[in-house]
Amino acid sequence: MPELPDVEVFKRYFDSTALHQKIAKVEVREERMIKNIPVDEFKTEIKGTEFVSTGRHGKHLFGYLSNGKIVIMHFGMTGELKYYTEPDEEPDHARVIYHFENGYHLAYDNMRMLGKVTLTDDLDAYIQEEELGPNADRLSFEEFRDLLSTKRGMIKSAFMDQSLMAGMGNIYSDEALYQAEIHPKRQVPDLSDQEIRILYDTMQDVIETAVEHQVTDFPDHFLINYRDEDAQCPNCGGQIRKIKVSSRSTYYCPECQS
DNA sequence: AGTACCACCTGACGGC
DNA sequence: TGCCGTCAGGTGGTAC
């Protein structure tokens, strides 16, 4: 799941559960998840500190530690967080577990292990190295318009380009395009000013609505409920179609989107 | 610059 | 029941 709205929900979950508790131990079950730093160093740097706040940039979640370091988490396609106390509540694919002194645990769970966990003391440098564009949800219309003016190619590819703007993935790109009634393969330079405006508004609305709904139980008119070739468009009743756009599965309504 | 394809990973599902 | 191909919400490298 983890695109911008999902990670924002993780952030809020983190904020409401795992802050201000002394970390007794960090358990790394899967060393391949830890990138850019030796695992031993990762563990010793974090042990004895506590998370004081969190942040997010696109699909990256940050946990600020009391020693000034920052844990960076990326969730790939299957990552999530779980805070729990009883051992039998531990998720099936816990790769990194923060054990708190109060007996609670925070697990970074990630079945497919696409994604990563790392540590930095310079977040700006990290964001630069990763070539992340501005947060898709903290972008003015003018910035959005100016960014798109530099792009050629398909609009869905532009949405998914994390260096252009950070946070939109496959699902929510499809969603925004569906609600804007714009075909995912439309060439960016061919979009009218009005269409750019609509795309911006729908993108913001899709992100906001997804977060409000905790990324579950979306409104009926959301395409996300109909990602199936046998499904019918909730707007026009036509058949939802599946195509490939930049090698990613793309669902859309041929009647509504042009 | 844009796009297609492969690789990294594990697991679920449908067909035989 | 088991084997096999396919697919899955992400990203990075490479080749055209």
mmCIF file with all atom_site columns, C-alpha atoms in Angstrom, chain A residues 34-245:
data_model
loop_
_atom_site.group_PDB
_atom_site.id
_atom_site.type_symbol
_atom_site.label_atom_id
_atom_site.label_alt_id
_atom_site.label_comp_id
_atom_site.label_asym_id
_atom_site.label_entity_id
_atom_site.label_seq_id
_atom_site.pdbx_PDB_ins_code
_atom_site.Cartn_x
_atom_site.Cartn_y
_atom_site.Cartn_z
_atom_site.occupancy
_atom_site.B_iso_or_equiv
_atom_site.pdbx_formal_charge
_atom_site.auth_seq_id
_atom_site.auth_comp_id
_atom_site.auth_asym_id
_atom_site.auth_atom_id
_atom_site.pdbx_PDB_model_num
ATOM 1   C CA . ILE A 1 34  ? 19.328  -1.711  6.817   1.00 0.00 ? 34  ILE A CA 1
ATOM 2   C CA . LYS A 1 35  ? 21.018  0.425   4.185   1.00 0.00 ? 35  LYS A CA 1
ATOM 3   C CA . ASN A 1 36  ? 23.949  2.844   4.164   1.00 0.00 ? 36  ASN A CA 1
ATOM 4   C CA . ILE A 1 37  ? 25.087  2.038   7.690   1.00 0.00 ? 37  ILE A CA 1
ATOM 5   C CA . PRO A 1 38  ? 26.547  -1.018  9.423   1.00 0.00 ? 38  PRO A CA 1
ATOM 6   C CA . VAL A 1 39  ? 23.857  -2.865  11.347  1.00 0.00 ? 39  VAL A CA 1
ATOM 7   C CA . ASP A 1 40  ? 25.842  -2.745  14.603  1.00 0.00 ? 40  ASP A CA 1
ATOM 8   C CA . GLU A 1 41  ? 26.178  0.997   14.333  1.00 0.00 ? 41  GLU A CA 1
ATOM 9   C CA . PHE A 1 42  ? 22.489  1.348   13.550  1.00 0.00 ? 42  PHE A CA 1
ATOM 10  C CA . LYS A 1 43  ? 21.613  -0.539  16.716  1.00 0.00 ? 43  LYS A CA 1
ATOM 11  C CA . THR A 1 44  ? 24.062  1.158   19.060  1.00 0.00 ? 44  THR A CA 1
ATOM 12  C CA . GLU A 1 45  ? 23.161  4.650   17.851  1.00 0.00 ? 45  GLU A CA 1
ATOM 13  C CA . ILE A 1 46  ? 19.492  4.088   18.616  1.00 0.00 ? 46  ILE A CA 1
ATOM 14  C CA . LYS A 1 47  ? 19.696  2.105   21.852  1.00 0.00 ? 47  LYS A CA 1
ATOM 15  C CA . GLY A 1 48  ? 18.967  4.238   24.896  1.00 0.00 ? 48  GLY A CA 1
ATOM 16  C CA . THR A 1 49  ? 17.363  7.075   22.943  1.00 0.00 ? 49  THR A CA 1
ATOM 17  C CA . GLU A 1 50  ? 13.685  7.768   22.320  1.00 0.00 ? 50  GLU A CA 1
ATOM 18  C CA . PHE A 1 51  ? 11.640  8.977   19.397  1.00 0.00 ? 51  PHE A CA 1
ATOM 19  C CA . VAL A 1 52  ? 10.703  12.599  19.994  1.00 0.00 ? 52  VAL A CA 1
ATOM 20  C CA . SER A 1 53  ? 8.787   13.366  16.798  1.00 0.00 ? 53  SER A CA 1
ATOM 21  C CA . THR A 1 54  ? 8.196   12.216  13.245  1.00 0.00 ? 54  THR A CA 1
ATOM 22  C CA . GLY A 1 55  ? 8.278   13.663  9.754   1.00 0.00 ? 55  GLY A CA 1
ATOM 23  C CA . ARG A 1 56  ? 7.514   12.594  6.235   1.00 0.00 ? 56  ARG A CA 1
ATOM 24  C CA . HIS A 1 57  ? 8.699   13.420  2.762   1.00 0.00 ? 57  HIS A CA 1
ATOM 25  C CA . GLY A 1 58  ? 6.695   11.747  0.028   1.00 0.00 ? 58  GLY A CA 1
ATOM 26  C CA . LYS A 1 59  ? 6.725   8.053   0.863   1.00 0.00 ? 59  LYS A CA 1
ATOM 27  C CA . HIS A 1 60  ? 9.593   8.339   3.351   1.00 0.00 ? 60  HIS A CA 1
ATOM 28  C CA . LEU A 1 61  ? 8.834   8.390   7.066   1.00 0.00 ? 61  LEU A CA 1
ATOM 29  C CA . PHE A 1 62  ? 11.253  9.917   9.568   1.00 0.00 ? 62  PHE A CA 1
ATOM 30  C CA . GLY A 1 63  ? 11.596  9.194   13.248  1.00 0.00 ? 63  GLY A CA 1
ATOM 31  C CA . TYR A 1 64  ? 13.525  11.893  15.074  1.00 0.00 ? 64  TYR A CA 1
ATOM 32  C CA . LEU A 1 65  ? 15.551  10.547  17.971  1.00 0.00 ? 65  LEU A CA 1
ATOM 33  C CA . SER A 1 66  ? 16.521  12.304  21.188  1.00 0.00 ? 66  SER A CA 1
ATOM 34  C CA . ASN A 1 67  ? 20.198  12.118  20.206  1.00 0.00 ? 67  ASN A CA 1
ATOM 35  C CA . GLY A 1 68  ? 19.667  14.163  17.048  1.00 0.00 ? 68  GLY A CA 1
ATOM 36  C CA . LYS A 1 69  ? 19.764  11.251  14.635  1.00 0.00 ? 69  LYS A CA 1
ATOM 37  C CA . ILE A 1 70  ? 16.887  10.413  12.353  1.00 0.00 ? 70  ILE A CA 1
ATOM 38  C CA . VAL A 1 71  ? 15.596  6.978   11.434  1.00 0.00 ? 71  VAL A CA 1
ATOM 39  C CA . ILE A 1 72  ? 14.390  6.872   7.837   1.00 0.00 ? 72  ILE A CA 1
ATOM 40  C CA . MET A 1 73  ? 11.865  4.268   6.783   1.00 0.00 ? 73  MET A CA 1
ATOM 41  C CA . HIS A 1 74  ? 10.727  3.420   3.293   1.00 0.00 ? 74  HIS A CA 1
ATOM 42  C CA . PHE A 1 75  ? 7.998   0.820   2.959   1.00 0.00 ? 75  PHE A CA 1
ATOM 43  C CA . GLY A 1 76  ? 8.342   -0.505  -0.564  1.00 0.00 ? 76  GLY A CA 1
ATOM 44  C CA . MET A 1 77  ? 5.174   -2.266  -1.635  1.00 0.00 ? 77  MET A CA 1
ATOM 45  C CA . THR A 1 78  ? 4.369   -4.259  1.482   1.00 0.00 ? 78  THR A CA 1
ATOM 46  C CA . GLY A 1 79  ? 5.707   -2.348  4.479   1.00 0.00 ? 79  GLY A CA 1
ATOM 47  C CA . GLU A 1 80  ? 3.802   -1.188  7.533   1.00 0.00 ? 80  GLU A CA 1
ATOM 48  C CA . LEU A 1 81  ? 4.187   -0.382  11.222  1.00 0.00 ? 81  LEU A CA 1
ATOM 49  C CA . LYS A 1 82  ? 2.727   -2.156  14.197  1.00 0.00 ? 82  LYS A CA 1
ATOM 50  C CA . TYR A 1 83  ? 2.862   -1.149  17.839  1.00 0.00 ? 83  TYR A CA 1
ATOM 51  C CA . TYR A 1 84  ? 2.030   -3.898  20.266  1.00 0.00 ? 84  TYR A CA 1
ATOM 52  C CA . THR A 1 85  ? 2.776   -5.360  23.646  1.00 0.00 ? 85  THR A CA 1
ATOM 53  C CA . GLU A 1 86  ? 2.080   -9.093  23.580  1.00 0.00 ? 86  GLU A CA 1
ATOM 54  C CA . PRO A 1 87  ? 4.581   -11.238 21.632  1.00 0.00 ? 87  PRO A CA 1
ATOM 55  C CA . ASP A 1 88  ? 1.762   -13.023 19.814  1.00 0.00 ? 88  ASP A CA 1
ATOM 56  C CA . GLU A 1 89  ? 0.691   -9.700  18.344  1.00 0.00 ? 89  GLU A CA 1
ATOM 57  C CA . GLU A 1 90  ? 3.949   -9.425  16.458  1.00 0.00 ? 90  GLU A CA 1
ATOM 58  C CA . PRO A 1 91  ? 3.314   -9.116  12.711  1.00 0.00 ? 91  PRO A CA 1
ATOM 59  C CA . ASP A 1 92  ? 4.366   -11.967 10.416  1.00 0.00 ? 92  ASP A CA 1
ATOM 60  C CA . HIS A 1 93  ? 7.205   -10.176 8.678   1.00 0.00 ? 93  HIS A CA 1
ATOM 61  C CA . ALA A 1 94  ? 8.734   -7.973  11.341  1.00 0.00 ? 94  ALA A CA 1
ATOM 62  C CA . ARG A 1 95  ? 12.150  -6.975  9.992   1.00 0.00 ? 95  ARG A CA 1
ATOM 63  C CA . VAL A 1 96  ? 13.176  -4.352  12.538  1.00 0.00 ? 96  VAL A CA 1
ATOM 64  C CA . ILE A 1 97  ? 11.717  -4.124  16.041  1.00 0.00 ? 97  ILE A CA 1
ATOM 65  C CA . TYR A 1 98  ? 12.188  -1.310  18.534  1.00 0.00 ? 98  TYR A CA 1
ATOM 66  C CA . HIS A 1 99  ? 11.745  -2.675  22.031  1.00 0.00 ? 99  HIS A CA 1
ATOM 67  C CA . PHE A 1 100 ? 10.726  -0.014  24.516  1.00 0.00 ? 100 PHE A CA 1
ATOM 68  C CA . GLU A 1 101 ? 11.499  -0.063  28.204  1.00 0.00 ? 101 GLU A CA 1
ATOM 69  C CA . ASN A 1 102 ? 7.795   0.072   29.010  1.00 0.00 ? 102 ASN A CA 1
ATOM 70  C CA . GLY A 1 103 ? 7.266   -3.359  27.474  1.00 0.00 ? 103 GLY A CA 1
ATOM 71  C CA . TYR A 1 104 ? 5.834   -2.191  24.178  1.00 0.00 ? 104 TYR A CA 1
ATOM 72  C CA . HIS A 1 105 ? 7.313   -2.807  20.747  1.00 0.00 ? 105 HIS A CA 1
ATOM 73  C CA . LEU A 1 106 ? 7.221   -1.066  17.405  1.00 0.00 ? 106 LEU A CA 1
ATOM 74  C CA . ALA A 1 107 ? 7.742   -3.350  14.418  1.00 0.00 ? 107 ALA A CA 1
ATOM 75  C CA . TYR A 1 108 ? 8.728   -2.328  10.928  1.00 0.00 ? 108 TYR A CA 1
ATOM 76  C CA . ASP A 1 109 ? 7.033   -5.120  8.999   1.00 0.00 ? 109 ASP A CA 1
ATOM 77  C CA . ASN A 1 110 ? 7.771   -5.725  5.344   1.00 0.00 ? 110 ASN A CA 1
ATOM 78  C CA . MET A 1 111 ? 6.905   -8.974  3.625   1.00 0.00 ? 111 MET A CA 1
ATOM 79  C CA . ARG A 1 112 ? 8.682   -8.439  0.328   1.00 0.00 ? 112 ARG A CA 1
ATOM 80  C CA . MET A 1 113 ? 11.538  -6.406  1.760   1.00 0.00 ? 113 MET A CA 1
ATOM 81  C CA . LEU A 1 114 ? 11.457  -3.880  -1.020  1.00 0.00 ? 114 LEU A CA 1
ATOM 82  C CA . GLY A 1 115 ? 12.128  -0.733  0.919   1.00 0.00 ? 115 GLY A CA 1
ATOM 83  C CA . LYS A 1 116 ? 14.697  0.166   3.532   1.00 0.00 ? 116 LYS A CA 1
ATOM 84  C CA . VAL A 1 117 ? 15.529  1.459   6.956   1.00 0.00 ? 117 VAL A CA 1
ATOM 85  C CA . THR A 1 118 ? 18.466  3.756   7.538   1.00 0.00 ? 118 THR A CA 1
ATOM 86  C CA . LEU A 1 119 ? 19.830  6.417   9.847   1.00 0.00 ? 119 LEU A CA 1
ATOM 87  C CA . THR A 1 120 ? 21.042  9.922   9.116   1.00 0.00 ? 120 THR A CA 1
ATOM 88  C CA . ASP A 1 121 ? 21.953  13.140  10.858  1.00 0.00 ? 121 ASP A CA 1
ATOM 89  C CA . ASP A 1 122 ? 21.398  15.294  7.795   1.00 0.00 ? 122 ASP A CA 1
ATOM 90  C CA . LEU A 1 123 ? 17.924  14.934  6.359   1.00 0.00 ? 123 LEU A CA 1
ATOM 91  C CA . ASP A 1 124 ? 18.290  17.653  3.753   1.00 0.00 ? 124 ASP A CA 1
ATOM 92  C CA . ALA A 1 125 ? 21.325  15.894  2.352   1.00 0.00 ? 125 ALA A CA 1
ATOM 93  C CA . TYR A 1 126 ? 19.421  12.604  2.288   1.00 0.00 ? 126 TYR A CA 1
ATOM 94  C CA . ILE A 1 127 ? 16.504  14.136  0.397   1.00 0.00 ? 127 ILE A CA 1
ATOM 95  C CA . GLN A 1 128 ? 18.931  15.632  -2.078  1.00 0.00 ? 128 GLN A CA 1
ATOM 96  C CA . GLU A 1 129 ? 20.757  12.364  -2.579  1.00 0.00 ? 129 GLU A CA 1
ATOM 97  C CA . GLU A 1 130 ? 17.484  10.565  -3.115  1.00 0.00 ? 130 GLU A CA 1
ATOM 98  C CA . GLU A 1 131 ? 16.482  13.267  -5.588  1.00 0.00 ? 131 GLU A CA 1
ATOM 99  C CA . LEU A 1 132 ? 13.083  13.709  -4.053  1.00 0.00 ? 132 LEU A CA 1
ATOM 100 C CA . GLY A 1 133 ? 10.928  16.489  -5.405  1.00 0.00 ? 133 GLY A CA 1
ATOM 101 C CA . PRO A 1 134 ? 8.616   18.526  -3.184  1.00 0.00 ? 134 PRO A CA 1
ATOM 102 C CA . ASN A 1 135 ? 5.882   16.801  -1.212  1.00 0.00 ? 135 ASN A CA 1
ATOM 103 C CA . ALA A 1 136 ? 2.870   16.269  -3.461  1.00 0.00 ? 136 ALA A CA 1
ATOM 104 C CA . ASP A 1 137 ? 0.547   17.342  -0.648  1.00 0.00 ? 137 ASP A CA 1
ATOM 105 C CA . ARG A 1 138 ? 2.430   20.516  0.220   1.00 0.00 ? 138 ARG A CA 1
ATOM 106 C CA . LEU A 1 139 ? 2.685   21.925  -3.243  1.00 0.00 ? 139 LEU A CA 1
ATOM 107 C CA . SER A 1 140 ? 1.052   25.115  -4.440  1.00 0.00 ? 140 SER A CA 1
ATOM 108 C CA . PHE A 1 141 ? -0.817  25.163  -7.721  1.00 0.00 ? 141 PHE A CA 1
ATOM 109 C CA . GLU A 1 142 ? 1.847   27.436  -9.181  1.00 0.00 ? 142 GLU A CA 1
ATOM 110 C CA . GLU A 1 143 ? 4.623   25.023  -8.231  1.00 0.00 ? 143 GLU A CA 1
ATOM 111 C CA . PHE A 1 144 ? 2.661   22.104  -9.665  1.00 0.00 ? 144 PHE A CA 1
ATOM 112 C CA . ARG A 1 145 ? 2.071   23.940  -12.932 1.00 0.00 ? 145 ARG A CA 1
ATOM 113 C CA . ASP A 1 146 ? 5.711   24.980  -13.198 1.00 0.00 ? 146 ASP A CA 1
ATOM 114 C CA . LEU A 1 147 ? 6.938   21.449  -12.510 1.00 0.00 ? 147 LEU A CA 1
ATOM 115 C CA . LEU A 1 148 ? 4.678   19.981  -15.176 1.00 0.00 ? 148 LEU A CA 1
ATOM 116 C CA . SER A 1 149 ? 5.809   22.587  -17.678 1.00 0.00 ? 149 SER A CA 1
ATOM 117 C CA . THR A 1 150 ? 9.234   20.937  -17.619 1.00 0.00 ? 150 THR A CA 1
ATOM 118 C CA . LYS A 1 151 ? 7.894   17.497  -18.481 1.00 0.00 ? 151 LYS A CA 1
ATOM 119 C CA . ARG A 1 152 ? 7.173   15.619  -21.653 1.00 0.00 ? 152 ARG A CA 1
ATOM 120 C CA . GLY A 1 153 ? 5.740   12.133  -21.851 1.00 0.00 ? 153 GLY A CA 1
ATOM 121 C CA . MET A 1 154 ? 2.664   10.653  -20.232 1.00 0.00 ? 154 MET A CA 1
ATOM 122 C CA . ILE A 1 155 ? 0.907   12.383  -17.359 1.00 0.00 ? 155 ILE A CA 1
ATOM 123 C CA . LYS A 1 156 ? 0.806   9.210   -15.268 1.00 0.00 ? 156 LYS A CA 1
ATOM 124 C CA . SER A 1 157 ? 4.581   8.866   -15.595 1.00 0.00 ? 157 SER A CA 1
ATOM 125 C CA . ALA A 1 158 ? 4.955   12.450  -14.408 1.00 0.00 ? 158 ALA A CA 1
ATOM 126 C CA . PHE A 1 159 ? 2.783   11.755  -11.363 1.00 0.00 ? 159 PHE A CA 1
ATOM 127 C CA . MET A 1 160 ? 4.896   8.728   -10.471 1.00 0.00 ? 160 MET A CA 1
ATOM 128 C CA . ASP A 1 161 ? 8.214   10.532  -10.927 1.00 0.00 ? 161 ASP A CA 1
ATOM 129 C CA . GLN A 1 162 ? 9.451   11.033  -7.356  1.00 0.00 ? 162 GLN A CA 1
ATOM 130 C CA . SER A 1 163 ? 12.053  13.547  -8.476  1.00 0.00 ? 163 SER A CA 1
ATOM 131 C CA . LEU A 1 164 ? 9.335   15.764  -9.915  1.00 0.00 ? 164 LEU A CA 1
ATOM 132 C CA . MET A 1 165 ? 7.138   15.541  -6.827  1.00 0.00 ? 165 MET A CA 1
ATOM 133 C CA . ALA A 1 166 ? 7.282   13.026  -4.016  1.00 0.00 ? 166 ALA A CA 1
ATOM 134 C CA . GLY A 1 167 ? 4.491   10.793  -2.817  1.00 0.00 ? 167 GLY A CA 1
ATOM 135 C CA . MET A 1 168 ? 2.208   9.745   -5.645  1.00 0.00 ? 168 MET A CA 1
ATOM 136 C CA . GLY A 1 169 ? 2.352   6.069   -6.601  1.00 0.00 ? 169 GLY A CA 1
ATOM 137 C CA . ASN A 1 170 ? 0.484   3.734   -8.890  1.00 0.00 ? 170 ASN A CA 1
ATOM 138 C CA . ILE A 1 171 ? -2.855  3.622   -7.083  1.00 0.00 ? 171 ILE A CA 1
ATOM 139 C CA . TYR A 1 172 ? -3.301  7.284   -6.296  1.00 0.00 ? 172 TYR A CA 1
ATOM 140 C CA . SER A 1 173 ? -2.035  8.389   -9.690  1.00 0.00 ? 173 SER A CA 1
ATOM 141 C CA . ASP A 1 174 ? -4.768  6.299   -11.277 1.00 0.00 ? 174 ASP A CA 1
ATOM 142 C CA . GLU A 1 175 ? -7.234  7.725   -8.791  1.00 0.00 ? 175 GLU A CA 1
ATOM 143 C CA . ALA A 1 176 ? -6.383  11.356  -9.466  1.00 0.00 ? 176 ALA A CA 1
ATOM 144 C CA . LEU A 1 177 ? -6.473  10.842  -13.229 1.00 0.00 ? 177 LEU A CA 1
ATOM 145 C CA . TYR A 1 178 ? -9.792  9.045   -13.010 1.00 0.00 ? 178 TYR A CA 1
ATOM 146 C CA . GLN A 1 179 ? -11.379 11.782  -10.946 1.00 0.00 ? 179 GLN A CA 1
ATOM 147 C CA . ALA A 1 180 ? -9.907  14.445  -13.202 1.00 0.00 ? 180 ALA A CA 1
ATOM 148 C CA . GLU A 1 181 ? -11.311 12.500  -16.179 1.00 0.00 ? 181 GLU A CA 1
ATOM 149 C CA . ILE A 1 182 ? -7.977  12.565  -17.913 1.00 0.00 ? 182 ILE A CA 1
ATOM 150 C CA . HIS A 1 183 ? -6.500  9.583   -19.738 1.00 0.00 ? 183 HIS A CA 1
ATOM 151 C CA . PRO A 1 184 ? -3.322  8.262   -18.091 1.00 0.00 ? 184 PRO A CA 1
ATOM 152 C CA . LYS A 1 185 ? -1.441  8.310   -21.388 1.00 0.00 ? 185 LYS A CA 1
ATOM 153 C CA . ARG A 1 186 ? -2.175  11.934  -22.202 1.00 0.00 ? 186 ARG A CA 1
ATOM 154 C CA . GLN A 1 187 ? 1.025   13.791  -23.048 1.00 0.00 ? 187 GLN A CA 1
ATOM 155 C CA . VAL A 1 188 ? 1.855   16.434  -20.473 1.00 0.00 ? 188 VAL A CA 1
ATOM 156 C CA . PRO A 1 189 ? 2.545   19.235  -22.982 1.00 0.00 ? 189 PRO A CA 1
ATOM 157 C CA . ASP A 1 190 ? -0.894  18.676  -24.508 1.00 0.00 ? 190 ASP A CA 1
ATOM 158 C CA . LEU A 1 191 ? -2.755  19.387  -21.276 1.00 0.00 ? 191 LEU A CA 1
ATOM 159 C CA . SER A 1 192 ? -4.700  22.655  -21.165 1.00 0.00 ? 192 SER A CA 1
ATOM 160 C CA . ASP A 1 193 ? -4.362  25.166  -18.326 1.00 0.00 ? 193 ASP A CA 1
ATOM 161 C CA . GLN A 1 194 ? -7.794  24.128  -17.144 1.00 0.00 ? 194 GLN A CA 1
ATOM 162 C CA . GLU A 1 195 ? -6.842  20.448  -17.121 1.00 0.00 ? 195 GLU A CA 1
ATOM 163 C CA . ILE A 1 196 ? -3.702  21.203  -15.109 1.00 0.00 ? 196 ILE A CA 1
ATOM 164 C CA . ARG A 1 197 ? -5.865  23.057  -12.634 1.00 0.00 ? 197 ARG A CA 1
ATOM 165 C CA . ILE A 1 198 ? -8.280  20.130  -12.379 1.00 0.00 ? 198 ILE A CA 1
ATOM 166 C CA . LEU A 1 199 ? -5.414  17.683  -11.960 1.00 0.00 ? 199 LEU A CA 1
ATOM 167 C CA . TYR A 1 200 ? -3.996  19.717  -9.119  1.00 0.00 ? 200 TYR A CA 1
ATOM 168 C CA . ASP A 1 201 ? -7.329  19.991  -7.356  1.00 0.00 ? 201 ASP A CA 1
ATOM 169 C CA . THR A 1 202 ? -8.170  16.311  -7.742  1.00 0.00 ? 202 THR A CA 1
ATOM 170 C CA . MET A 1 203 ? -4.702  15.236  -6.613  1.00 0.00 ? 203 MET A CA 1
ATOM 171 C CA . GLN A 1 204 ? -5.029  17.287  -3.432  1.00 0.00 ? 204 GLN A CA 1
ATOM 172 C CA . ASP A 1 205 ? -8.539  16.018  -2.860  1.00 0.00 ? 205 ASP A CA 1
ATOM 173 C CA . VAL A 1 206 ? -7.580  12.395  -3.395  1.00 0.00 ? 206 VAL A CA 1
ATOM 174 C CA . ILE A 1 207 ? -4.699  12.624  -0.929  1.00 0.00 ? 207 ILE A CA 1
ATOM 175 C CA . GLU A 1 208 ? -6.764  14.452  1.667   1.00 0.00 ? 208 GLU A CA 1
ATOM 176 C CA . THR A 1 209 ? -9.726  12.106  1.357   1.00 0.00 ? 209 THR A CA 1
ATOM 177 C CA . ALA A 1 210 ? -7.529  9.000   1.539   1.00 0.00 ? 210 ALA A CA 1
ATOM 178 C CA . VAL A 1 211 ? -5.876  10.225  4.732   1.00 0.00 ? 211 VAL A CA 1
ATOM 179 C CA . GLU A 1 212 ? -9.215  11.223  6.259   1.00 0.00 ? 212 GLU A CA 1
ATOM 180 C CA . HIS A 1 213 ? -10.509 7.730   5.584   1.00 0.00 ? 213 HIS A CA 1
ATOM 181 C CA . GLN A 1 214 ? -7.375  6.122   7.059   1.00 0.00 ? 214 GLN A CA 1
ATOM 182 C CA . VAL A 1 215 ? -6.713  4.610   3.637   1.00 0.00 ? 215 VAL A CA 1
ATOM 183 C CA . THR A 1 216 ? -9.641  2.238   4.019   1.00 0.00 ? 216 THR A CA 1
ATOM 184 C CA . ASP A 1 217 ? -13.338 2.416   3.167   1.00 0.00 ? 217 ASP A CA 1
ATOM 185 C CA . PHE A 1 218 ? -13.019 4.939   0.397   1.00 0.00 ? 218 PHE A CA 1
ATOM 186 C CA . PRO A 1 219 ? -16.026 6.840   -0.937  1.00 0.00 ? 219 PRO A CA 1
ATOM 187 C CA . ASP A 1 220 ? -18.090 4.860   -3.464  1.00 0.00 ? 220 ASP A CA 1
ATOM 188 C CA . HIS A 1 221 ? -17.043 6.967   -6.402  1.00 0.00 ? 221 HIS A CA 1
ATOM 189 C CA . PHE A 1 222 ? -13.339 6.204   -5.901  1.00 0.00 ? 222 PHE A CA 1
ATOM 190 C CA . LEU A 1 223 ? -11.766 4.087   -8.638  1.00 0.00 ? 223 LEU A CA 1
ATOM 191 C CA . ILE A 1 224 ? -9.753  2.264   -5.985  1.00 0.00 ? 224 ILE A CA 1
ATOM 192 C CA . ASN A 1 225 ? -12.891 0.238   -5.239  1.00 0.00 ? 225 ASN A CA 1
ATOM 193 C CA . TYR A 1 226 ? -13.074 -0.895  -8.852  1.00 0.00 ? 226 TYR A CA 1
ATOM 194 C CA . ARG A 1 227 ? -9.550  -1.942  -9.762  1.00 0.00 ? 227 ARG A CA 1
ATOM 195 C CA . ASP A 1 228 ? -10.801 -4.964  -11.648 1.00 0.00 ? 228 ASP A CA 1
ATOM 196 C CA . GLU A 1 229 ? -11.373 -5.570  -15.348 1.00 0.00 ? 229 GLU A CA 1
ATOM 197 C CA . ASP A 1 230 ? -14.810 -6.957  -14.572 1.00 0.00 ? 230 ASP A CA 1
ATOM 198 C CA . ALA A 1 231 ? -15.831 -3.852  -12.681 1.00 0.00 ? 231 ALA A CA 1
ATOM 199 C CA . GLN A 1 232 ? -18.120 -1.124  -13.891 1.00 0.00 ? 232 GLN A CA 1
ATOM 200 C CA . CYS A 1 233 ? -17.346 2.552   -13.663 1.00 0.00 ? 233 CYS A CA 1
ATOM 201 C CA . PRO A 1 234 ? -19.339 4.047   -10.777 1.00 0.00 ? 234 PRO A CA 1
ATOM 202 C CA . ASN A 1 235 ? -19.755 7.221   -12.819 1.00 0.00 ? 235 ASN A CA 1
ATOM 203 C CA . CYS A 1 236 ? -20.953 5.976   -16.212 1.00 0.00 ? 236 CYS A CA 1
ATOM 204 C CA . GLY A 1 237 ? -21.506 2.238   -15.781 1.00 0.00 ? 237 GLY A CA 1
ATOM 205 C CA . GLY A 1 238 ? -18.995 1.430   -18.509 1.00 0.00 ? 238 GLY A CA 1
ATOM 206 C CA . GLN A 1 239 ? -16.359 -1.256  -18.276 1.00 0.00 ? 239 GLN A CA 1
ATOM 207 C CA . ILE A 1 240 ? -13.186 -0.450  -16.349 1.00 0.00 ? 240 ILE A CA 1
ATOM 208 C CA . ARG A 1 241 ? -10.134 -1.247  -18.443 1.00 0.00 ? 241 ARG A CA 1
ATOM 209 C CA . LYS A 1 242 ? -6.642  -2.352  -17.481 1.00 0.00 ? 242 LYS A CA 1
ATOM 210 C CA . ILE A 1 243 ? -3.593  -1.307  -19.463 1.00 0.00 ? 243 ILE A CA 1
ATOM 211 C CA . LYS A 1 244 ? 0.128   -0.910  -18.881 1.00 0.00 ? 244 LYS A CA 1
ATOM 212 C CA . VAL A 1 245 ? 1.548   2.556   -18.469 1.00 0.00 ? 245 VAL A CA 1
#
